[in-house]
CSV table of C-alpha atoms in Angstrom, one decimal:
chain,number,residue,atom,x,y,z
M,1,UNK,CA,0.0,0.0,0.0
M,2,UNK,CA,1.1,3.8,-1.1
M,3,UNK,CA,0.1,5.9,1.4
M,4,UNK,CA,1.5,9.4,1.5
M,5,UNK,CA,0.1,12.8,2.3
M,6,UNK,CA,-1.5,14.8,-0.7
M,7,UNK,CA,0.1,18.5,1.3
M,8,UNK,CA,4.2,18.5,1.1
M,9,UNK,CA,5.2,21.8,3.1
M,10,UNK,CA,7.6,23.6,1.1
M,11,UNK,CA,10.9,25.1,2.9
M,12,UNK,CA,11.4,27.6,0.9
M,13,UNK,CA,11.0,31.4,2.2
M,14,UNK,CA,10.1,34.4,-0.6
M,15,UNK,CA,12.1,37.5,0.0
M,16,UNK,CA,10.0,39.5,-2.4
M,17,UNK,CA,7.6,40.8,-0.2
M,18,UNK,CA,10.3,42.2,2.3
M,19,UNK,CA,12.6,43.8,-0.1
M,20,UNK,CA,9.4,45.7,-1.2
M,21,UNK,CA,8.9,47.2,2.7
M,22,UNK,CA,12.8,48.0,2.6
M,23,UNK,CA,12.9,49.9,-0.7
M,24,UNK,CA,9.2,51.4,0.4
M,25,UNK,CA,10.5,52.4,3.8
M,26,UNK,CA,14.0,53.3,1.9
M,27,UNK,CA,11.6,55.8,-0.2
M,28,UNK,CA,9.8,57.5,2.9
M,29,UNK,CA,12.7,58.0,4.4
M,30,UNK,CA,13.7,59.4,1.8
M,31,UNK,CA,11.2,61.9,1.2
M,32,UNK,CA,10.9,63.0,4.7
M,33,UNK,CA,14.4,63.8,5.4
M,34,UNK,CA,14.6,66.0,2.6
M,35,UNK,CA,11.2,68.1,4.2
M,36,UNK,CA,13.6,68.8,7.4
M,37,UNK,CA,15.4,71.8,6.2
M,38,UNK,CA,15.7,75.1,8.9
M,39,UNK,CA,15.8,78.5,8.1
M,40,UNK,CA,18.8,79.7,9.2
M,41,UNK,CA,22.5,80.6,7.7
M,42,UNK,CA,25.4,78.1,7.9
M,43,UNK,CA,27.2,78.6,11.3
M,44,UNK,CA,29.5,76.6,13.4
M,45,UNK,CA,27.1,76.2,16.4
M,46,UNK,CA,29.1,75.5,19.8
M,47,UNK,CA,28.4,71.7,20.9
M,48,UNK,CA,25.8,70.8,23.7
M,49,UNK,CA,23.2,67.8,24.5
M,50,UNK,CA,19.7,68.4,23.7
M,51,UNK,CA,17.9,69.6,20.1
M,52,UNK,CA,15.5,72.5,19.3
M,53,UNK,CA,12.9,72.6,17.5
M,54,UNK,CA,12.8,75.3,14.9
M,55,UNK,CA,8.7,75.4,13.5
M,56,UNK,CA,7.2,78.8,13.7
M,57,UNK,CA,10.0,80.5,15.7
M,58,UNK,CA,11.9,83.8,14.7
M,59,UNK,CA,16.1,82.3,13.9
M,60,UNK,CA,18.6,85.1,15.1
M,61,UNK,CA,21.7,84.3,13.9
M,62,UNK,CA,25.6,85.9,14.8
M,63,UNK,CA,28.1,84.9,12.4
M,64,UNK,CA,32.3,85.7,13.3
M,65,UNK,CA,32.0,88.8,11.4
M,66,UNK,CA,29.4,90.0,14.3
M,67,UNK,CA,26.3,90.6,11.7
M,68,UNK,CA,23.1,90.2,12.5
M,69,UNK,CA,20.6,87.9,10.5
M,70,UNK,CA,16.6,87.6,11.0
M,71,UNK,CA,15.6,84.5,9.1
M,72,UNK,CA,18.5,85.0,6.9
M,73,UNK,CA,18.0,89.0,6.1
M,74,UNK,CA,21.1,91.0,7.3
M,75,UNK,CA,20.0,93.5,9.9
M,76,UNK,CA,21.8,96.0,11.8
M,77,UNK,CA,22.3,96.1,15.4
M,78,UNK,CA,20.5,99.0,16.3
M,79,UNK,CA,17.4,98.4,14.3
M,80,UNK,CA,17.1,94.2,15.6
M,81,UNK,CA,15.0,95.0,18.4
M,82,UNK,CA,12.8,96.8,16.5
M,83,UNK,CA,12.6,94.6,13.8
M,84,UNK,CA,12.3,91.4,16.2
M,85,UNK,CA,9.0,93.2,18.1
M,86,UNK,CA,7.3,93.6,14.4
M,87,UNK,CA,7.8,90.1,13.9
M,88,UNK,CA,6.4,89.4,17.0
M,89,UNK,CA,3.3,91.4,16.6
M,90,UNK,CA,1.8,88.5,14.5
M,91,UNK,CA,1.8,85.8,16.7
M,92,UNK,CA,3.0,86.0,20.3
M,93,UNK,CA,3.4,82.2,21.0
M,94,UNK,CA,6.4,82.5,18.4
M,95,UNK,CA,9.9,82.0,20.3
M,96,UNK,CA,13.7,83.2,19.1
M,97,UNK,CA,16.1,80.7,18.2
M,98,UNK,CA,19.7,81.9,18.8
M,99,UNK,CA,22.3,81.1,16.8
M,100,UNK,CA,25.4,82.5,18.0
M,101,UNK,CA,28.6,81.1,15.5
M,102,UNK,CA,31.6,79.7,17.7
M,103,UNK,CA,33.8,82.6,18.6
M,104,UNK,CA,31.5,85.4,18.7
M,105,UNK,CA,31.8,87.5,22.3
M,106,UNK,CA,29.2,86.3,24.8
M,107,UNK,CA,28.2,89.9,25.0
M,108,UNK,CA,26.7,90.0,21.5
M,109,UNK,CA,24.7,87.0,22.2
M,110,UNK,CA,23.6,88.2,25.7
M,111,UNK,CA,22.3,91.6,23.8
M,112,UNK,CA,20.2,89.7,22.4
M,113,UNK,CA,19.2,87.8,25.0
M,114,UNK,CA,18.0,91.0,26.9
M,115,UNK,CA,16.2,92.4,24.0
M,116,UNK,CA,13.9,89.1,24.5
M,117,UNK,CA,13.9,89.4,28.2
M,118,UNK,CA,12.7,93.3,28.2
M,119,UNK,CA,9.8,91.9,25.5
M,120,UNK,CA,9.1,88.8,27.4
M,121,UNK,CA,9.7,86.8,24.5
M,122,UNK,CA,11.2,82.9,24.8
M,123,UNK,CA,14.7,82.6,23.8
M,124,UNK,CA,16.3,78.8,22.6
M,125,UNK,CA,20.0,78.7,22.2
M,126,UNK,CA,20.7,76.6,19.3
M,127,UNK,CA,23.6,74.4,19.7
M,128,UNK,CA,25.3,71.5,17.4
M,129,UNK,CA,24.7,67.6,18.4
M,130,UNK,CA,27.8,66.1,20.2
């Protein structure tokens, strides 16, 4: 007598159904990474732990050269308070994000700092990743 089972289990394994969720995660990735993008200038930012989060906030950038930057339009010193306060007269939940370069005096950077503090306005001090 012949008796064997009708249903052999095969041992084989496809991989086409998971190299389609690598290339589509691959893709997303992809695609959100290049959404990421801040608007600020190119500085050399001193090192620290921690991030900040730069949606809807006011950057205020200091490069070596100790000009003064709103959202990547050169302002003069004299005239960034002013400027910072008609910003601010559109939303009042918006914060400043600092961004002083590596080797600018602390006293440039603390100016502004008390420009925010007489206005009551938040201040972040951006920083580079470690």
């Amino acid at each position: 007598m012949n008796i064997r089972g009708r249903n052999k289990v095969s041992a084989e394994f496809n991989m086409s159904s998971m190299t389609d969720i690598v290339f589509l995660l691959l893709i997303f990735f992809m695609l959100t990474s290049t959404m990421v993008t801040t608007n600020a200038l190119d500085l050399v930012l001193p090192k620290a732990k921690g991030k900040t989060d730069s949606n809807k906030n006011i950057a205020v950038s200091i490069n070596k050269k100790l000009e003064y930057f709103i959202d990547k339009e050169a302002v003069p010193e004299a005239e960034l308070e002013s400027k910072l306060l008609a910003m601010m007269a559109t939303d009042k939940n918006k914060a400043i994000i600092l961004r002083a370069e590596e080797g600018v005096p602390i006293e440039k950077a603390v100016g502004v700092l008390d420009i925010a503090n007489r206005n009551q306005i938040k201040v972040v001090l951006a920083v580079r990743p470690k």
